[in-house]
């Protein structure tokens, strides 16, 4: 009888800690999407080329993605709280450095530090959900947290545009540094996750043994397909929302900075709905795989139309549609959750997140290169960029469909 009343209390406590953890994820979402609003001011003050702009936007994601394997090991060995508290101060330092950056090199260093600091931000949430919520609720709870975390993207829409217009792009990084410091303090105060239970006679896993578990993951036949799809799906949305949306609206349709910020805000708002919606209608099994492939090809089609369109209303509408449809990507986390043993779920989710954010870094860098080549040859910059995103999305979806699936 004593266990019955304790269950609601434990459930409420888990939700409180999860919501507090999501504050770091919300800041991470803000950091990864600032380039869409800061692109024009950075180009004006620092003279960045399109390729440098793509590299700037991709630096966060490269550092973020490259650290996922290490963060997965850290979470499995040391827990959610310790891993996040150890890394997140680097995000504060990187934001402060970016605010003071005298040139492109320092700005890039700041982005790398922010990326490392934010690396465990969403991973800690997914692992916490996997450990403290029933498996049947994984998709729904993850979708809810992904939606709540998108509040960070709202901040880099109209609010950031207003701030930059009233002051400078440096003020944006200053505000984000302060918010990150407050989030770190809140997590240190409120999150007290119990250590995973371990048998007294069970051997303690070493760092080397933990790293070797990734080799085992990569040897599994179904890992290649999961990685191929995750490399391009989230990258497509963030490359639009986090990099090219502002320049597209400003240069193609002559929007003001605040007007483009309003569109970015709207895209971010609709993107908050998608994960919770798609997470609640996860069919599981082969049906989930078919949905992942189908939605990815549909998303690629939207980018093709966006490439060919020259209507401001159509481009805004398509951007909103991309934001809403991007919510299907939460099904990738469910696919990983069901494809690997519980003992290595932290590392499996870390591998997925690594692929996602290295994909963002690669796509943002590559589309920056494509944009520069398009300019050099007198082609439509935005048509070239959007068609490139569509082609990469289609390739990832077809690879996922063709490669082996989990038994």
Coordinates of C-alpha atoms in Angstrom, one line a residue:
X1 CA 0.0 0.0 0.0
X2 CA 2.9 2.4 0.6
X3 CA 3.9 2.2 -3.0
X4 CA 0.6 3.3 -4.5
X5 CA 0.6 6.9 -3.3
X6 CA 4.3 7.3 -4.1
X7 CA 3.8 6.7 -7.8
X8 CA 2.1 10.0 -8.6
X9 CA 4.7 11.9 -6.6
X10 CA 7.6 10.2 -8.4
X11 CA 5.9 10.8 -11.7
X12 CA 5.5 14.5 -10.9
X13 CA 9.1 14.8 -9.8
X14 CA 10.3 13.2 -13.0
X15 CA 8.3 15.7 -15.0
X16 CA 9.6 18.6 -13.0
X17 CA 13.2 17.5 -13.6
X18 CA 12.6 16.8 -17.2
X19 CA 11.1 20.3 -17.7
X20 CA 14.1 21.9 -16.0
X21 CA 16.5 19.9 -18.2
X22 CA 14.6 21.1 -21.2
X23 CA 15.7 24.7 -20.5
X24 CA 19.2 23.8 -21.7
X25 CA 17.7 22.3 -24.8
X26 CA 15.7 25.4 -25.4
X27 CA 18.9 27.5 -25.3
X28 CA 20.5 25.0 -27.6
X29 CA 17.7 25.5 -30.1
X30 CA 18.2 29.3 -29.8
X31 CA 21.9 29.0 -30.5
X32 CA 21.5 26.8 -33.5
X33 CA 19.1 29.1 -35.2
X34 CA 20.6 32.6 -34.6
X35 CA 22.3 32.6 -38.0
X36 CA 19.1 33.2 -39.9
X37 CA 18.6 36.6 -38.2
X38 CA 22.3 37.5 -37.7
X39 CA 23.4 36.6 -41.3
X40 CA 22.8 40.1 -42.7
X41 CA 24.3 42.1 -39.8
X42 CA 27.3 39.7 -39.7
X43 CA 27.9 40.1 -43.4
X44 CA 27.6 43.9 -43.1
X45 CA 30.0 44.3 -40.2
X46 CA 32.5 41.4 -40.8
X47 CA 32.2 41.1 -44.5
X48 CA 31.4 37.3 -44.5
X49 CA 31.1 35.5 -47.8
X50 CA 28.2 33.0 -48.3
X51 CA 30.6 30.1 -47.7
X52 CA 31.9 31.7 -44.5
X53 CA 28.3 32.3 -43.4
X54 CA 27.6 28.6 -44.0
X55 CA 30.7 27.6 -42.0
X56 CA 29.7 30.0 -39.2
X57 CA 26.2 28.4 -39.0
X58 CA 27.7 24.9 -39.3
X59 CA 30.4 25.3 -36.6
X60 CA 28.0 24.9 -33.8
X61 CA 26.5 21.8 -35.3
X62 CA 29.9 20.2 -36.1
X63 CA 31.1 20.6 -32.5
X64 CA 27.7 19.6 -31.2
X65 CA 27.6 16.4 -33.4
X66 CA 31.2 15.5 -32.9
X67 CA 30.8 15.4 -29.1
X68 CA 27.7 13.2 -29.1
X69 CA 29.5 9.9 -28.7
X70 CA 31.5 11.2 -25.7
X71 CA 28.3 12.7 -24.2
X72 CA 26.5 9.3 -24.6
X73 CA 29.4 7.6 -22.7
X74 CA 29.3 10.3 -20.1
X75 CA 25.6 9.9 -19.5
X76 CA 25.8 6.1 -19.3
X77 CA 28.8 6.2 -16.9
X78 CA 28.1 9.4 -14.8
X79 CA 24.5 10.3 -15.3
X80 CA 22.4 13.0 -16.9
X81 CA 23.0 15.7 -14.3
X82 CA 26.8 15.5 -14.0
X83 CA 27.3 15.4 -17.7
X84 CA 25.2 18.4 -18.5
X85 CA 26.5 20.5 -15.6
X86 CA 30.1 19.8 -16.7
X87 CA 29.6 20.8 -20.3
X88 CA 27.1 23.6 -20.3
X89 CA 29.4 26.4 -18.9
X90 CA 31.2 26.2 -22.2
X91 CA 28.1 27.4 -23.9
X92 CA 28.1 30.4 -21.6
X93 CA 31.7 31.1 -22.3
X94 CA 31.3 30.7 -26.1
X95 CA 28.3 33.1 -26.2
X96 CA 30.3 35.7 -24.3
X97 CA 33.3 35.2 -26.6
X98 CA 31.0 35.6 -29.7
X99 CA 29.6 38.8 -28.3
X100 CA 33.1 40.2 -28.0
X101 CA 34.5 38.7 -31.3
X102 CA 36.6 41.2 -33.2
X103 CA 36.6 39.0 -36.3
X104 CA 35.6 35.8 -38.1
X105 CA 38.1 33.5 -36.4
X106 CA 37.1 34.4 -32.8
X107 CA 33.4 34.2 -33.9
X108 CA 34.0 30.6 -35.1
X109 CA 35.8 29.7 -31.9
X110 CA 32.9 31.0 -29.9
X111 CA 30.5 28.8 -32.0
X112 CA 32.6 25.7 -31.4
X113 CA 32.5 26.3 -27.6
X114 CA 28.8 26.8 -27.7
X115 CA 28.4 23.6 -29.7
X116 CA 30.4 21.6 -27.2
X117 CA 28.6 23.1 -24.2
X118 CA 25.2 22.4 -25.7
X119 CA 26.1 18.9 -26.9
X120 CA 24.2 16.9 -24.3
X121 CA 21.2 19.3 -24.1
X122 CA 18.7 17.1 -26.0
X123 CA 20.4 13.8 -25.4
X124 CA 20.0 14.1 -21.6
X125 CA 16.3 14.7 -22.1
X126 CA 15.8 11.6 -24.3
X127 CA 17.9 9.4 -22.0
X128 CA 16.0 10.7 -19.0
X129 CA 12.7 9.9 -20.7
X130 CA 14.0 6.4 -21.6
X131 CA 15.0 5.7 -18.0
X132 CA 12.0 7.3 -16.1
X133 CA 9.0 6.9 -18.3
X134 CA 7.3 3.8 -19.7
X135 CA 8.5 2.7 -23.2
X136 CA 5.0 3.1 -24.6
X137 CA 5.1 6.8 -23.8
X138 CA 8.6 7.5 -25.2
X139 CA 7.4 9.0 -28.5
X140 CA 4.7 11.2 -26.9
X141 CA 6.9 12.5 -24.0
X142 CA 9.9 13.1 -26.4
X143 CA 7.6 14.9 -28.8
X144 CA 6.3 17.1 -26.0
X145 CA 9.8 18.1 -24.8
X146 CA 11.0 18.7 -28.4
X147 CA 8.0 21.0 -28.9
X148 CA 8.7 22.9 -25.6
X149 CA 12.4 23.1 -26.4
X150 CA 11.4 24.9 -29.6
X151 CA 10.6 28.0 -27.5
X152 CA 14.3 28.7 -28.0
X153 CA 13.7 29.1 -31.8
X154 CA 10.9 31.5 -31.0
X155 CA 13.4 33.7 -29.3
X156 CA 15.5 33.9 -32.4
X157 CA 12.7 35.1 -34.6
X158 CA 11.0 38.5 -34.0
X159 CA 12.5 39.1 -30.5
X160 CA 16.1 38.7 -31.7
X161 CA 15.4 40.8 -34.8
X162 CA 14.1 43.6 -32.6
X163 CA 17.1 43.4 -30.3
X164 CA 19.6 43.4 -33.2
X165 CA 17.8 46.3 -34.9
X166 CA 17.8 48.3 -31.7
X167 CA 21.3 47.5 -30.6
X168 CA 23.6 45.0 -32.5
X169 CA 24.1 41.3 -33.2
X170 CA 26.5 41.3 -30.2
X171 CA 23.6 42.0 -27.8
X172 CA 22.0 38.8 -29.0
X173 CA 24.9 36.7 -27.9
X174 CA 25.1 38.6 -24.6
X175 CA 21.5 37.9 -23.7
X176 CA 21.9 34.2 -24.6
X177 CA 25.0 33.9 -22.4
X178 CA 23.0 35.3 -19.5
X179 CA 20.1 33.0 -20.1
X180 CA 22.4 30.0 -20.3
X181 CA 24.0 30.8 -17.0
X182 CA 20.6 31.0 -15.4
X183 CA 19.6 27.7 -16.9
X184 CA 22.7 26.0 -15.6
X185 CA 22.0 27.3 -12.1
X186 CA 18.4 26.0 -12.3
X187 CA 19.5 22.6 -13.4
X188 CA 22.1 22.4 -10.6
X189 CA 19.4 23.3 -8.1
X190 CA 16.4 21.2 -9.3
X191 CA 17.8 18.1 -11.0
X192 CA 18.8 15.3 -8.7
X193 CA 18.6 12.1 -10.7
X194 CA 19.2 8.9 -8.8
X195 CA 22.1 6.8 -10.1
X196 CA 21.2 3.8 -12.2
X197 CA 20.9 0.6 -10.1
X198 CA 24.0 -1.6 -10.3
X199 CA 24.5 -5.1 -8.9
X200 CA 27.1 -5.1 -6.2
X201 CA 29.1 -7.8 -8.0
X202 CA 28.8 -6.2 -11.4
X203 CA 32.1 -5.0 -12.9
X204 CA 32.4 -1.2 -13.4
X205 CA 32.5 -0.3 -17.1
X206 CA 35.7 1.5 -18.1
X207 CA 35.8 4.4 -20.6
X208 CA 37.5 2.1 -23.1
X209 CA 34.8 -0.5 -22.8
X210 CA 32.1 2.1 -23.2
X211 CA 33.8 3.4 -26.3
X212 CA 33.9 -0.1 -27.8
X213 CA 30.2 -0.3 -27.4
X214 CA 29.9 2.2 -30.2
X215 CA 31.9 -0.1 -32.4
X216 CA 29.3 -2.8 -31.7
X217 CA 26.6 -0.3 -32.7
X218 CA 28.2 0.4 -36.0
X219 CA 28.6 -3.3 -36.8
X220 CA 24.9 -3.8 -36.5
X221 CA 23.4 -4.0 -40.1
X222 CA 20.5 -1.7 -39.4
X223 CA 22.6 1.1 -38.0
X224 CA 23.7 2.3 -41.5
X225 CA 20.1 3.1 -42.6
X226 CA 19.3 4.9 -39.4
X227 CA 22.4 7.0 -39.7
X228 CA 21.8 7.8 -43.4
X229 CA 18.3 9.1 -42.8
X230 CA 19.2 11.0 -39.6
X231 CA 22.1 12.7 -41.4
X232 CA 19.8 14.7 -43.7
X233 CA 16.3 15.0 -42.1
X234 CA 16.9 17.4 -39.3
X235 CA 19.6 19.1 -41.3
X236 CA 17.1 20.1 -44.0
X237 CA 14.8 21.9 -41.5
X238 CA 17.6 23.6 -39.6
X239 CA 19.5 24.6 -42.7
X240 CA 16.4 26.5 -43.9
X241 CA 15.2 27.9 -40.5
X242 CA 18.7 28.4 -39.0
X243 CA 20.6 29.8 -42.0
X244 CA 18.8 30.5 -45.3
X245 CA 15.3 31.7 -44.3
X246 CA 16.4 35.2 -43.5
X247 CA 18.6 35.7 -46.5
X248 CA 16.0 34.2 -48.8
X249 CA 13.2 36.6 -47.6
X250 CA 15.5 39.6 -47.4
X251 CA 17.3 39.2 -50.8
X252 CA 14.6 37.4 -52.9
X253 CA 11.6 39.3 -51.6
X254 CA 13.1 42.5 -50.0
X255 CA 11.7 41.8 -46.5
X256 CA 13.1 43.9 -43.7
X257 CA 15.0 42.2 -40.8
X258 CA 12.0 42.4 -38.5
X259 CA 9.7 41.1 -41.2
X260 CA 11.9 38.1 -41.8
X261 CA 12.1 37.7 -38.0
X262 CA 8.3 37.5 -37.9
X263 CA 8.3 34.7 -40.5
X264 CA 11.1 32.9 -38.6
X265 CA 8.9 33.2 -35.4
X266 CA 5.9 31.8 -37.2
X267 CA 8.0 28.9 -38.6
X268 CA 9.3 28.2 -35.2
X269 CA 5.8 28.3 -33.7
X270 CA 4.4 25.7 -36.1
X271 CA 7.5 23.6 -35.7
X272 CA 6.5 23.3 -32.0
X273 CA 3.3 21.6 -32.9
X274 CA 4.7 18.9 -35.1
X275 CA 6.8 16.7 -32.7
X276 CA 4.0 16.4 -30.1
X277 CA 1.5 15.7 -32.9
X278 CA 3.6 13.0 -34.7
X279 CA 4.8 11.6 -31.4
X280 CA 1.2 10.7 -30.4
X281 CA 0.5 8.8 -33.6
X282 CA 3.6 6.6 -33.8
X283 CA 2.4 3.3 -35.4
X284 CA 5.6 1.4 -34.6
X285 CA 7.3 -1.3 -36.6
X286 CA 7.3 -1.3 -40.4
X287 CA 4.5 1.3 -40.5
X288 CA 6.8 3.7 -38.7
X289 CA 9.6 3.1 -41.3
X290 CA 7.2 3.7 -44.1
X291 CA 6.1 7.0 -42.6
X292 CA 9.7 8.1 -42.1
X293 CA 10.5 7.4 -45.8
X294 CA 7.2 8.9 -47.1
X295 CA 7.4 12.1 -45.0
X296 CA 11.1 12.6 -46.0
X297 CA 10.2 12.4 -49.7
X298 CA 7.3 14.8 -49.1
X299 CA 9.6 17.2 -47.4
X300 CA 12.1 17.0 -50.3
X301 CA 9.2 17.9 -52.6
X302 CA 8.4 21.0 -50.6
X303 CA 12.1 22.1 -51.0
X304 CA 11.8 21.6 -54.8
X305 CA 8.8 23.8 -55.0
X306 CA 10.5 26.4 -52.7
X307 CA 13.4 26.4 -55.2
X308 CA 11.2 27.1 -58.2
X309 CA 8.9 29.6 -56.5
X310 CA 9.3 33.4 -56.8
X311 CA 6.2 34.4 -54.8
X312 CA 6.7 35.8 -51.3
X313 CA 3.4 34.3 -50.2
X314 CA 4.3 30.8 -51.6
X315 CA 7.7 30.9 -50.0
X316 CA 6.3 31.9 -46.6
X317 CA 3.6 29.2 -46.9
X318 CA 6.1 26.6 -47.9
X319 CA 8.5 27.5 -45.0
X320 CA 5.6 27.1 -42.6
X321 CA 4.7 23.7 -44.1
X322 CA 8.3 22.6 -43.7
X323 CA 8.2 23.7 -40.1
X324 CA 5.1 21.7 -39.3
X325 CA 6.1 18.6 -41.3
X326 CA 9.6 18.6 -39.6
X327 CA 7.8 17.2 -36.5
X328 CA 7.8 13.7 -38.0
X329 CA 11.5 13.5 -37.2
X330 CA 10.7 12.6 -33.6
X331 CA 9.8 9.1 -35.0
X332 CA 13.6 8.6 -35.6
X333 CA 14.1 8.6 -31.8
X334 CA 11.4 6.0 -31.4
X335 CA 13.0 3.9 -34.1
X336 CA 16.3 4.0 -32.2
X337 CA 14.6 3.3 -28.9
X338 CA 13.1 0.1 -30.3
X339 CA 16.1 -1.0 -32.3
X340 CA 18.8 -1.3 -29.5
X341 CA 19.0 -2.9 -26.1
X342 CA 18.1 -0.7 -23.1
X343 CA 21.7 -1.1 -21.7
X344 CA 23.1 0.9 -24.6
X345 CA 20.2 3.2 -25.3
X346 CA 22.2 6.3 -24.2
X347 CA 25.0 5.5 -26.7
X348 CA 22.5 4.6 -29.4
X349 CA 20.6 7.9 -29.0
X350 CA 24.0 9.6 -28.9
X351 CA 24.9 8.1 -32.2
X352 CA 21.6 9.2 -33.7
X353 CA 22.1 12.7 -32.4
X354 CA 25.7 12.8 -33.6
X355 CA 24.6 11.9 -37.1
X356 CA 21.8 14.5 -37.0
X357 CA 24.1 17.4 -36.1
X358 CA 27.1 16.4 -38.1
X359 CA 24.5 16.3 -40.9
X360 CA 23.4 19.8 -40.1
X361 CA 27.0 21.0 -40.1
X362 CA 27.8 19.3 -43.4
X363 CA 24.6 20.5 -45.1
X364 CA 25.1 24.1 -43.9
X365 CA 28.7 24.2 -45.1
X366 CA 27.9 22.5 -48.4
X367 CA 24.9 24.7 -49.2
X368 CA 27.2 27.7 -48.4
X369 CA 29.6 26.3 -51.0
X370 CA 26.8 25.7 -53.5
X371 CA 25.6 29.3 -52.9
X372 CA 29.0 30.7 -53.6
X373 CA 29.4 28.7 -56.8
X374 CA 25.9 29.7 -57.9
X375 CA 26.9 33.4 -57.4
X376 CA 30.1 32.9 -59.3
X377 CA 28.2 31.4 -62.3
X378 CA 25.3 33.9 -62.3
X379 CA 22.8 31.3 -61.2
X380 CA 19.9 31.7 -58.7
X381 CA 21.5 31.2 -55.4
X382 CA 18.4 30.2 -53.5
X383 CA 17.2 27.8 -56.2
X384 CA 20.6 26.0 -56.1
X385 CA 20.5 25.8 -52.3
X386 CA 16.9 24.5 -52.1
X387 CA 17.4 21.9 -54.8
X388 CA 20.6 20.7 -53.1
X389 CA 18.7 20.2 -49.8
X390 CA 15.9 18.3 -51.7
X391 CA 18.4 16.0 -53.4
X392 CA 20.2 15.2 -50.1
X393 CA 16.8 14.5 -48.4
X394 CA 15.7 12.1 -51.1
X395 CA 19.0 10.3 -51.1
X396 CA 18.8 9.8 -47.3
X397 CA 15.3 8.5 -47.4
X398 CA 16.0 6.0 -50.2
X399 CA 19.1 4.8 -48.4
X400 CA 17.0 4.2 -45.2
X401 CA 14.4 2.3 -47.2
X402 CA 17.0 0.1 -49.0
X403 CA 19.3 -0.7 -46.2
X404 CA 18.5 -3.5 -43.6
X405 CA 16.2 -2.8 -40.8
X406 CA 16.3 -4.0 -37.1
X407 CA 15.2 -7.6 -36.6

